[in-house]
Each structure stands twice: as structure tokens, then as C-alpha cells.
Amino acid sequence: MSGEAESILKQRAEALALTDQSAQVSDHVLVLFLRAGQIYGIRVGEVEGGARLRDLSVVPGGPSWIVGAVQHRGRVLSLIDLPGFWGQETKGAADLPSYVVLTNRSRQVGILVEDLMGLHNIDAAPVPYEGVAKIGIADVARLRKRPVLVLSARSLFSDPRLAS
Amino acid sequence: MDDAIRQVLNIFQDELRENSLAITDALIQIERADAAGRKTLMKEVFRHAHTVKGNAGSFGLQDLEELAHAIETALTPFRDGQKKPTPGIIPTVLEALDRGAKRVAQAMAGNDEPDPVIQSLAAKLLNPAAAATPNPPPSAPPPVEKPKQEEVRTKEETTGVHRRRAEDEGTGEVSGVQPGGGGQGAQTEFIRVSMARLGALDRQLDDLREVRSALEHHSESARRLYWGLEATLASQVDETVRDFVKSLRDQVQVLFRGMSNDVGELSSKLSEADDELRGLRMIPVRGILAPLKRSIWEHAHSAGKQGRFEMSGADVALDRKLLEELKDPLMHLARNAVDHGLETPEERKRAGKPAEGLIWVVVEQRGSTVFITFADDGRGVDVVKVRARAIERGVLSSEDAAKLTEDGVRELLFSSGFSMAQSLSKTSGRGVGLDVVRENIGRLGGKVSIRSTLGKGTQFLVEIPLTLATTQALLVEAAGTVLALPIVSVTASTYLMSDGAKAASKVDLNGQILQIHSFADVLGLQGADASKSNFPVIVLSDAGRKIAFRVDRLLGEREVVVRPIPPELTAVPHLTAAAALGDGRLVFILNAKALLEAAGGVTPEARAEKISAKKRIVVADDSITTRSLHKQVLESAGFSVRTASSGEDAFRILISEGADLVVSDVNMPRLDGLGLTRKIRKERRLSALPIILVSSLDSEHDRKNAEEAGASAYVTKQEYQKGELLRLVKGFLFL
């Protein structure tokens, strides 16, 4: 396609299209939450929303890391507990107060949180971390000297247990 | 590629699909039309080809533009309708249209390079010699896809929808015109709305339901406040505040009554909005039937046959999801009709039939069920040959085959692996067609049957519930969890009253004695109360198998709104979908077949087979002497035994090979018998496995530990010597 033709088409298309504001948000802004003594972060572009945990339904015969499911904006949303997902013993996950919805294209999953810490601008410089590497963790950032494990939706959904 | 350009290319892709469908439809009809008819149809072809040419040029897709031009050039000699297009042209044009769709997809992926295949097709169309030679139809080209709704926003419109006039719809028909709707040329304007928009609306309705739940909660709080104030007034209240409290009570009463009314009104409106939204998702079945026309035509031609497709009732609307699921089964039936139904023109002439075979579909809606009849006027099913083939393939013995009725013989055609084809073709012969059709339609909650008359034709009758959006379910509670069972899977439900302290373990269903299984145990739910001696029982069935399940409560039948479940939940074997209860809770809809398999359900015939096959027992004991002793005792009794020297080994064997029962020592290093039992109970597919623990320890405490771990029985060494182990094994295995 010629440059001129592309330019004309682009002008026409821009007149027709809406711009997506969300794509312009900084990559260093994370939604932070606390779970089992660890702070986790999710890039704001990968968070669809969150809610208080209400009306949790048990998944009969489901794996232990799927704590249950809820109706979230018209869809069935699985709620997972990160420590359980990584094979650690967890108790009381069903009593956690809220969840954050992690999204990647059409896939969504709810992550149970103990304490939602809100949006934070995070220092993106690499931070040494001696914990066990876990699937779904893309980065380690820092919040006032505490390590923040940054989740990646793409990485998490690449796990066969969550892949479509 | 710029998102804006991609959006516009999306629209072009959509329009190209409709243009292609219209051209295909017209070209197929041309073969049967007279001169006047051909002229009209050619006009349609040229109109749509011209549109494709123009749009392709706008996007700089020169190769596609030239291909459209080549189509026009090739068909120009036949434009006046006086002659039929030469045999080779139509298949080439159809192939060109398919390739055009791929070209646009390539452009959307950012590939601007001309497509050599398109250039070759254009050259073929422009070369009269090549066009005169009949080309073999393309092998199994992808059918022209169903209309996909895409949205575009224009400067003029702020609602985000794309308006098209009905006459511009790809079929060339003026569809949607209301009878008596305003005279000749009157058209109904349609609006295209993307599925994403409908999904967003659906989610917003859900948000409103949450608001309703919150309002209900507040209304309830106001009601309690009212009664609190009422109680206060009834007690000793200082006269100085009595009037104030009374006034407050009255105001609160008005408040909660008003809120109750509002909640009721909101519920009613939400329900109406739900119904409207469901209606929007309904699409005429024509969308999946129209492509069959081309498919049947091409398939028949490639098989040296002539086949025509007609449809009736194509305006019946079905849920979009249901339509997507029906596409494949109907395509199977179409190919089956060509391969096995239609005769060659010569055979048909000898039978006194027209050379061209007819395949037709009739769609009718009666109540909440849609009936689809898929029929042909071909050779019909030769029951004698099917019976013989069944014996030849070992599907049935001669004696069993002789007992089958003609209907029963025809039903064999739905068996997996059974085929009447003499040889394999691209689409038939492997016996994986009709069984898949039945399975797919079964998954939709429907059924398919066959009727046939030898020499006259065959009919497949498909019945399906109108929409997937709702279904009738029986709600039950087990271990505190509410679950839903499709009502079609529930054969019976009853309440068992025990005549003693011990709960009944079997139920009599019209003379058939069924073992009762714990629903909670089969599903791995914790907290089931097994102490009650009176409890409800439901009987589930699937393909002739029946199993009785004990539940804690029967909560009644209800029509539920079905929600699909995400991939991580589809991996859970018992789940098919979820349903939204009106109060916002989710309940999971269970798969009866998987439940029966988990509980070990078998048909009476398979049970007899299973009993005659050796039962497999895993024996776990760290003492080689004890292992050998158990093995000898059990093998003498006719069982097949695998031994393990540790709990870990036993578990590995169970996972990799399975078993029918486990006998385990309690005291073993690392993973002892109790640990092994707990581990087995946690493993979903082993959770119902009988486990007998054997130990020299004989205290109440030891037995209790075993019971708490989940063991089915506990045998001391003394009891073992009296034959108790063998008695228990036979009991658990129903021998």
C-alpha cells in the first residue's frame, strides 16, 4: 500500500475510530495487594477490576488452588489463591475479603487478596530476590525497601492449568 | 498495523464475506435457471463483484482488485443469460472468492505482498482455454463463514452501530420486510450490533442485579429497624419520646415499604431486560444453513453426482451459541447425505427419479423445542446390508444382530467406528461422522434419530431445546453445597426412610435394586453428614446406566440461566456449566455421565462383563511375607493382585494403573496406611475407591483413626485369620 494511500486511509480511520485511553497509562503503575505476608503487584493494564468477595461458590471436585467461583460482571470467574497455585499449603483462603481480576485479552481470573493496597508508582529498577521462582511472576520491584513480586498475566495464563 | 485501519479492514472483510455468499448463491442457482433467470442472477453476481473490486482498490489490494475484475471478465460472455457458464468457470470463481477472504486476512496481519495464488487464479479466469476446461472443484474448501457482526463508528453516529439497509444484505434478498409493511419496495432497516456490545450490556445487567441485592439488604435493614421501633413502642417508653419514636417508626415503615416496592419493580424490569437481551442474541438458522448449499453442490459434483439443497423454516431464530454448535453436525449430515444417500444420475434414472438428487432441511419451532429434519430422496438405508456389515465388523454377533429390529439396525449407524463406506474418502468412511453428530447434539441437550425407506430416502430428525441460555435443572444440596443436575438426567428422586438405626444402602427402583452412593463423596466434598438414616435419594441415568445418589436436601426444579465456565473449570470432570441463581449466587451444573463414571456406574450388560473380568486389588505392606500371604489369599479367590512395598509405591500404581480396591497395612515407614488413605481420598478419581486397612492394633482409637482417615474398613490380624478380609473384599466389589 502506498504511503499516501495509507495516510489517507489513516485519516479516514481516525475519524471513525475511538482512541483507547487505557493504553497510555504508565507501565510502572501497579495495583498492589498483600497475600500471606508478601506484596504482589499487577500492572494496571492487566487489571480488569476488583470486588469484595461475596457469594463464593465452591467448585465441586476442583483443585485446591481454585478456592471457588463467583459471578463477576456476567461471567463465571474462578478465584485462585496464589500460594495454593504454587503448591503451598493455605488455609482460610475462602475467608479472604476481596479479589482482583487479572486479565489478558479474553482470559480472566480472580486473585484472592488479604489487603488491597491500591495503585502505586513503583521504582522499576531490578531488585535482587532470593525467593523461589514461580510461574506468573515477571519481575521484582521495590516499595519502600520491601520486594514486590510483579505478576504477569501472560505468564500466569501460560501455565497449563489456566491455558485455554 | 494501525488499529484504525484494522477496524476498517474488518468491515471490508465482513462485506467481502457477504458479497462472496451472494455470488456463490447466484452461481449455484444459475445451473437450474432459464435464460431470464440467469440474466437476473448474473446481474447480482456482477453487482457484488463490482463492490469487491471497488473496495479492494480502496485498500490498495491490487491483486484482489484484479481478481474481481477477472471474475467479471470471465463471466461477461454469459451476462445476458443466453448461455450457461462453461463448466470450469464456476468452481474457479468459487475458489477465487475463498482465496480473496484469505487475502484480506493477510492484509490485516500486515502482509501487503501480492498473493501468487490469487494472481494465478486471475490468470486462469482470463485465459479462455483454461476457463473452458472443467476444473475439479476445490477439495473441501472452507464454507463461507457465518455473518459476523462487526461494529463501526461513523462521524454521524454516536450510538456506535452500523446501519445497513435490508436490500444490501449479502443474500440479495430483501429480508426482514414485514408482511404488508408499506407497499412495494418498502424495506426494514436493520441495525448491526457487535456481540461484544451485547456482552457488555449483559454485564451491566449483572451489575444492576448486584445493586438490587444491595437494595434488598438495605430494605431488610429498614424492616428490622421498623420492628425494633415497634417493639420499643410496645415496651415502657418515656412519654416525652413516645411521639418521636412513633413518628420515626412510621417514617421507617414508609421507607422499607417503598424500598420493597422498588426492589420488586427493579426485579421485574431486570427480568424483562434479560428476556430482551436473550432475544437479541437469537439469529435465524439460515446463517448456518445457507453455506450448505454450496457445500452440497461441490461435494456432489466431486462424487460424480448431482445434488440440490433446499431449506424451509430458515427464519427460526436460535441462540448464537447454539447455532455455532450446530454447524458441524449439520455439515456432517449434509456430507453423509451426499456420500451414502444420493445415487449417481444413472442409478437415479434407472430408479425413475430425476438425475439431480434433493437434500432438504425443514426447521420448525414447537414450544421451547426446535425440530430440524434433514432429509434426502436417495437410496435409503438397506437394513440387510447394515446388519451384515455389523456382523462382519464384529460390532454384533449373528445372534444379537438377528434380534435387532429394523429401527435398532438403523441406530447402529450412530455407533462409533461403524461405517457402511466401501472405501475411505476425504469425508466419509472412518465411521466418525454420525456418532459425533449424536454426541454433539446430545451435548446441546438434544437428540437425533433416523428414519428411512429403502429406495425412497432417509430422514434425520434432530430435536434441541430452543436456547442454551436457560435449562431446567434439579437443585440439590450435598455437604452444604448447592448443585444443579440437568432434569433430563434425573430418572427419579425419593426420600428414603430407614426402618432401623442404620441407613439404607440400596434403593428399589421399579424392581431394579441400585446401590446408593454418597453424592458428596463422589464429588470430593467435605463435611457430608453420613449419620442421618433418613435422606433424599436421586437416581441419575445416562445411556442406560443408572446410579442412585444420596444427597442432603432436594431443593426443587428450577429454570436456570446457564453461564459458560472458564477453561480451568472445564478441566474438572463433573462440571458442564454454571447457572446464576436470582440472588447472585452461582451453582454448578453437573455432568451426569461423568458422575456415573466416577461412581462406577455400568449398564447391566457391562456389569456382567465387569464381574466376569478379574477385579484388581493393590496390596501395600512393607513386609514381604505379609504381601505374599495377602497375594496368595486374594489370587486364590480369583482376583488380580499388584503388590507394593510402601505407601508411595501403592499410590503410584493406583495413579498409573488404577485398581478396584486397596488392602493396606497401617504401619509402614514414611507414608503409612492412614496417610495413604488420606492421599487416595484427596485424589478426585480415586476418592470412591474401597480401602481396607489391616493391622495388628485393635483398639477403638485405632479404628477411629482409620475411619477418620477415610478407610472403608479396618481388619485386625485376628479377624483376618477368620476370613474377614475376603468377606469384606467380596462385599465391597459386589460379589
mmCIF file of N, CA and C in Angstrom, chain B residues 580-633:
data_model
loop_
_atom_site.group_PDB
_atom_site.id
_atom_site.type_symbol
_atom_site.label_atom_id
_atom_site.label_comp_id
_atom_site.label_asym_id
_atom_site.label_seq_id
_atom_site.Cartn_x
_atom_site.Cartn_y
_atom_site.Cartn_z
ATOM 1 N N ALA B 580 -26.748 -19.082 37.092
ATOM 2 C CA ALA B 580 -26.888 -17.957 38.004
ATOM 3 C C ALA B 580 -28.228 -18.071 38.708
ATOM 4 N N LEU B 581 -28.189 -18.148 40.006
ATOM 5 C CA LEU B 581 -29.434 -18.094 40.758
ATOM 6 C C LEU B 581 -29.818 -16.627 40.894
ATOM 7 N N GLY B 582 -31.077 -16.372 41.094
ATOM 8 C CA GLY B 582 -31.546 -14.992 41.063
ATOM 9 C C GLY B 582 -30.903 -14.085 42.098
ATOM 10 N N ASP B 583 -30.383 -14.693 43.171
ATOM 11 C CA ASP B 583 -29.820 -13.861 44.229
ATOM 12 C C ASP B 583 -28.334 -13.588 44.028
ATOM 13 N N GLY B 584 -27.821 -13.940 42.874
ATOM 14 C CA GLY B 584 -26.422 -13.639 42.579
ATOM 15 C C GLY B 584 -25.488 -14.805 42.804
ATOM 16 N N ARG B 585 -25.943 -15.845 43.467
ATOM 17 C CA ARG B 585 -25.079 -16.993 43.686
ATOM 18 C C ARG B 585 -24.941 -17.797 42.402
ATOM 19 N N LEU B 586 -23.820 -18.527 42.373
ATOM 20 C CA LEU B 586 -23.580 -19.443 41.265
ATOM 21 C C LEU B 586 -23.855 -20.858 41.734
ATOM 22 N N VAL B 587 -24.388 -21.653 40.847
ATOM 23 C CA VAL B 587 -24.487 -23.073 41.162
ATOM 24 C C VAL B 587 -23.941 -23.813 39.949
ATOM 25 N N PHE B 588 -23.188 -24.864 40.177
ATOM 26 C CA PHE B 588 -22.576 -25.589 39.072
ATOM 27 C C PHE B 588 -23.514 -26.669 38.561
ATOM 28 N N ILE B 589 -23.592 -26.743 37.240
ATOM 29 C CA ILE B 589 -24.402 -27.764 36.587
ATOM 30 C C ILE B 589 -23.487 -28.948 36.316
ATOM 31 N N LEU B 590 -23.915 -30.113 36.809
ATOM 32 C CA LEU B 590 -23.051 -31.279 36.755
ATOM 33 C C LEU B 590 -23.321 -32.134 35.530
ATOM 34 N N ASN B 591 -22.313 -32.894 35.185
ATOM 35 C CA ASN B 591 -22.365 -33.790 34.036
ATOM 36 C C ASN B 591 -22.728 -35.183 34.535
ATOM 37 N N ALA B 592 -23.931 -35.621 34.188
ATOM 38 C CA ALA B 592 -24.412 -36.899 34.715
ATOM 39 C C ALA B 592 -23.510 -38.058 34.288
ATOM 40 N N LYS B 593 -23.050 -38.014 33.056
ATOM 41 C CA LYS B 593 -22.215 -39.114 32.546
ATOM 42 C C LYS B 593 -20.946 -39.232 33.379
ATOM 43 N N ALA B 594 -20.312 -38.094 33.660
ATOM 44 C CA ALA B 594 -19.071 -38.124 34.433
ATOM 45 C C ALA B 594 -19.345 -38.599 35.860
ATOM 46 N N LEU B 595 -20.492 -38.210 36.412
ATOM 47 C CA LEU B 595 -20.828 -38.644 37.765
ATOM 48 C C LEU B 595 -21.005 -40.147 37.811
ATOM 49 N N LEU B 596 -21.689 -40.657 36.804
ATOM 50 C CA LEU B 596 -21.899 -42.106 36.765
ATOM 51 C C LEU B 596 -20.585 -42.843 36.635
ATOM 52 N N GLU B 597 -19.708 -42.308 35.816
ATOM 53 C CA GLU B 597 -18.406 -42.965 35.661
ATOM 54 C C GLU B 597 -17.620 -42.909 36.954
ATOM 55 N N ALA B 598 -17.672 -41.799 37.627
ATOM 56 C CA ALA B 598 -16.927 -41.662 38.875
ATOM 57 C C ALA B 598 -17.453 -42.620 39.935
ATOM 58 N N ALA B 599 -18.768 -42.810 39.920
ATOM 59 C CA ALA B 599 -19.345 -43.698 40.923
ATOM 60 C C ALA B 599 -19.299 -45.149 40.479
ATOM 61 N N GLY B 600 -18.773 -45.357 39.260
ATOM 62 C CA GLY B 600 -18.634 -46.733 38.782
ATOM 63 C C GLY B 600 -19.897 -47.271 38.185
ATOM 64 N N GLY B 601 -20.732 -46.398 37.622
ATOM 65 C CA GLY B 601 -21.983 -46.864 37.053
ATOM 66 C C GLY B 601 -21.753 -47.697 35.815
ATOM 67 N N VAL B 602 -22.467 -48.758 35.670
ATOM 68 C CA VAL B 602 -22.345 -49.593 34.486
ATOM 69 C C VAL B 602 -23.730 -50.068 34.080
ATOM 70 N N THR B 603 -23.878 -50.368 32.814
ATOM 71 C CA THR B 603 -25.120 -50.971 32.359
ATOM 72 C C THR B 603 -25.191 -52.399 32.875
ATOM 73 N N PRO B 604 -26.358 -52.958 32.951
ATOM 74 C CA PRO B 604 -26.451 -54.349 33.408
ATOM 75 C C PRO B 604 -25.543 -55.277 32.601
ATOM 76 N N GLU B 605 -25.440 -55.034 31.289
ATOM 77 C CA GLU B 605 -24.592 -55.913 30.468
ATOM 78 C C GLU B 605 -23.132 -55.718 30.819
ATOM 79 N N ALA B 606 -22.740 -54.463 30.921
ATOM 80 C CA ALA B 606 -21.338 -54.195 31.226
ATOM 81 C C ALA B 606 -21.009 -54.667 32.628
ATOM 82 N N ARG B 607 -22.011 -54.604 33.536
ATOM 83 C CA ARG B 607 -21.767 -55.081 34.892
ATOM 84 C C ARG B 607 -21.458 -56.567 34.850
ATOM 85 N N ALA B 608 -22.225 -57.271 34.076
ATOM 86 C CA ALA B 608 -21.986 -58.716 33.980
ATOM 87 C C ALA B 608 -20.587 -58.958 33.425
ATOM 88 N N GLU B 609 -20.240 -58.152 32.442
ATOM 89 C CA GLU B 609 -18.900 -58.273 31.858
ATOM 90 C C GLU B 609 -17.838 -57.967 32.884
ATOM 91 N N LYS B 610 -18.077 -56.917 33.633
ATOM 92 C CA LYS B 610 -17.083 -56.454 34.591
ATOM 93 C C LYS B 610 -16.889 -57.503 35.676
ATOM 94 N N ILE B 611 -18.013 -58.093 36.085
ATOM 95 C CA ILE B 611 -17.908 -59.090 37.142
ATOM 96 C C ILE B 611 -17.102 -60.274 36.657
ATOM 97 N N SER B 612 -17.296 -60.629 35.410
ATOM 98 C CA SER B 612 -16.587 -61.804 34.943
ATOM 99 C C SER B 612 -15.107 -61.501 34.741
ATOM 100 N N ALA B 613 -14.737 -60.221 34.530
ATOM 101 C CA ALA B 613 -13.321 -59.868 34.420
ATOM 102 C C ALA B 613 -12.736 -59.814 35.812
ATOM 103 N N LYS B 614 -11.433 -60.117 35.924
ATOM 104 C CA LYS B 614 -10.829 -60.154 37.252
ATOM 105 C C LYS B 614 -10.776 -58.762 37.858
ATOM 106 N N LYS B 615 -11.149 -58.684 39.112
ATOM 107 C CA LYS B 615 -11.023 -57.435 39.844
ATOM 108 C C LYS B 615 -9.569 -57.256 40.249
ATOM 109 N N ARG B 616 -9.133 -55.995 40.233
ATOM 110 C CA ARG B 616 -7.720 -55.727 40.533
ATOM 111 C C ARG B 616 -7.598 -55.132 41.913
ATOM 112 N N ILE B 617 -6.705 -55.723 42.683
ATOM 113 C CA ILE B 617 -6.506 -55.261 44.056
ATOM 114 C C ILE B 617 -5.049 -54.889 44.226
ATOM 115 N N VAL B 618 -4.805 -53.758 44.868
ATOM 116 C CA VAL B 618 -3.433 -53.343 45.209
ATOM 117 C C VAL B 618 -3.220 -53.643 46.678
ATOM 118 N N VAL B 619 -2.142 -54.372 46.976
ATOM 119 C CA VAL B 619 -1.808 -54.722 48.355
ATOM 120 C C VAL B 619 -0.550 -53.966 48.736
ATOM 121 N N ALA B 620 -0.648 -53.196 49.817
ATOM 122 C CA ALA B 620 0.517 -52.412 50.272
ATOM 123 C C ALA B 620 0.933 -52.885 51.657
ATOM 124 N N ASP B 621 2.171 -53.352 51.765
ATOM 125 C CA ASP B 621 2.706 -53.768 53.062
ATOM 126 C C ASP B 621 4.215 -53.793 52.935
ATOM 127 N N ASP B 622 4.893 -53.286 53.960
ATOM 128 C CA ASP B 622 6.360 -53.259 53.838
ATOM 129 C C ASP B 622 6.963 -54.631 54.146
ATOM 130 N N SER B 623 6.176 -55.562 54.655
ATOM 131 C CA SER B 623 6.677 -56.906 54.946
ATOM 132 C C SER B 623 6.419 -57.801 53.742
ATOM 133 N N ILE B 624 7.490 -58.395 53.200
ATOM 134 C CA ILE B 624 7.355 -59.238 52.011
ATOM 135 C C ILE B 624 6.522 -60.474 52.324
ATOM 136 N N THR B 625 6.613 -60.957 53.556
ATOM 137 C CA THR B 625 5.849 -62.146 53.941
ATOM 138 C C THR B 625 4.355 -61.850 53.914
ATOM 139 N N THR B 626 3.999 -60.737 54.509
ATOM 140 C CA THR B 626 2.581 -60.360 54.562
ATOM 141 C C THR B 626 2.045 -60.086 53.166
ATOM 142 N N ARG B 627 2.860 -59.437 52.373
ATOM 143 C CA ARG B 627 2.441 -59.161 50.989
ATOM 144 C C ARG B 627 2.157 -60.465 50.258
ATOM 145 N N SER B 628 3.044 -61.407 50.425
ATOM 146 C CA SER B 628 2.899 -62.692 49.717
ATOM 147 C C SER B 628 1.665 -63.423 50.198
ATOM 148 N N LEU B 629 1.412 -63.334 51.500
ATOM 149 C CA LEU B 629 0.256 -64.017 52.069
ATOM 150 C C LEU B 629 -1.033 -63.436 51.510
ATOM 151 N N HIS B 630 -1.134 -62.107 51.536
ATOM 152 C CA HIS B 630 -2.333 -61.437 51.004
ATOM 153 C C HIS B 630 -2.519 -61.810 49.544
ATOM 154 N N LYS B 631 -1.411 -61.806 48.808
ATOM 155 C CA LYS B 631 -1.474 -62.081 47.356
ATOM 156 C C LYS B 631 -2.031 -63.476 47.110
ATOM 157 N N GLN B 632 -1.537 -64.424 47.894
ATOM 158 C CA GLN B 632 -1.964 -65.805 47.709
ATOM 159 C C GLN B 632 -3.452 -65.959 48.003
ATOM 160 N N VAL B 633 -3.877 -65.381 49.124
ATOM 161 C CA VAL B 633 -5.285 -65.486 49.530
ATOM 162 C C VAL B 633 -6.188 -64.872 48.469
#
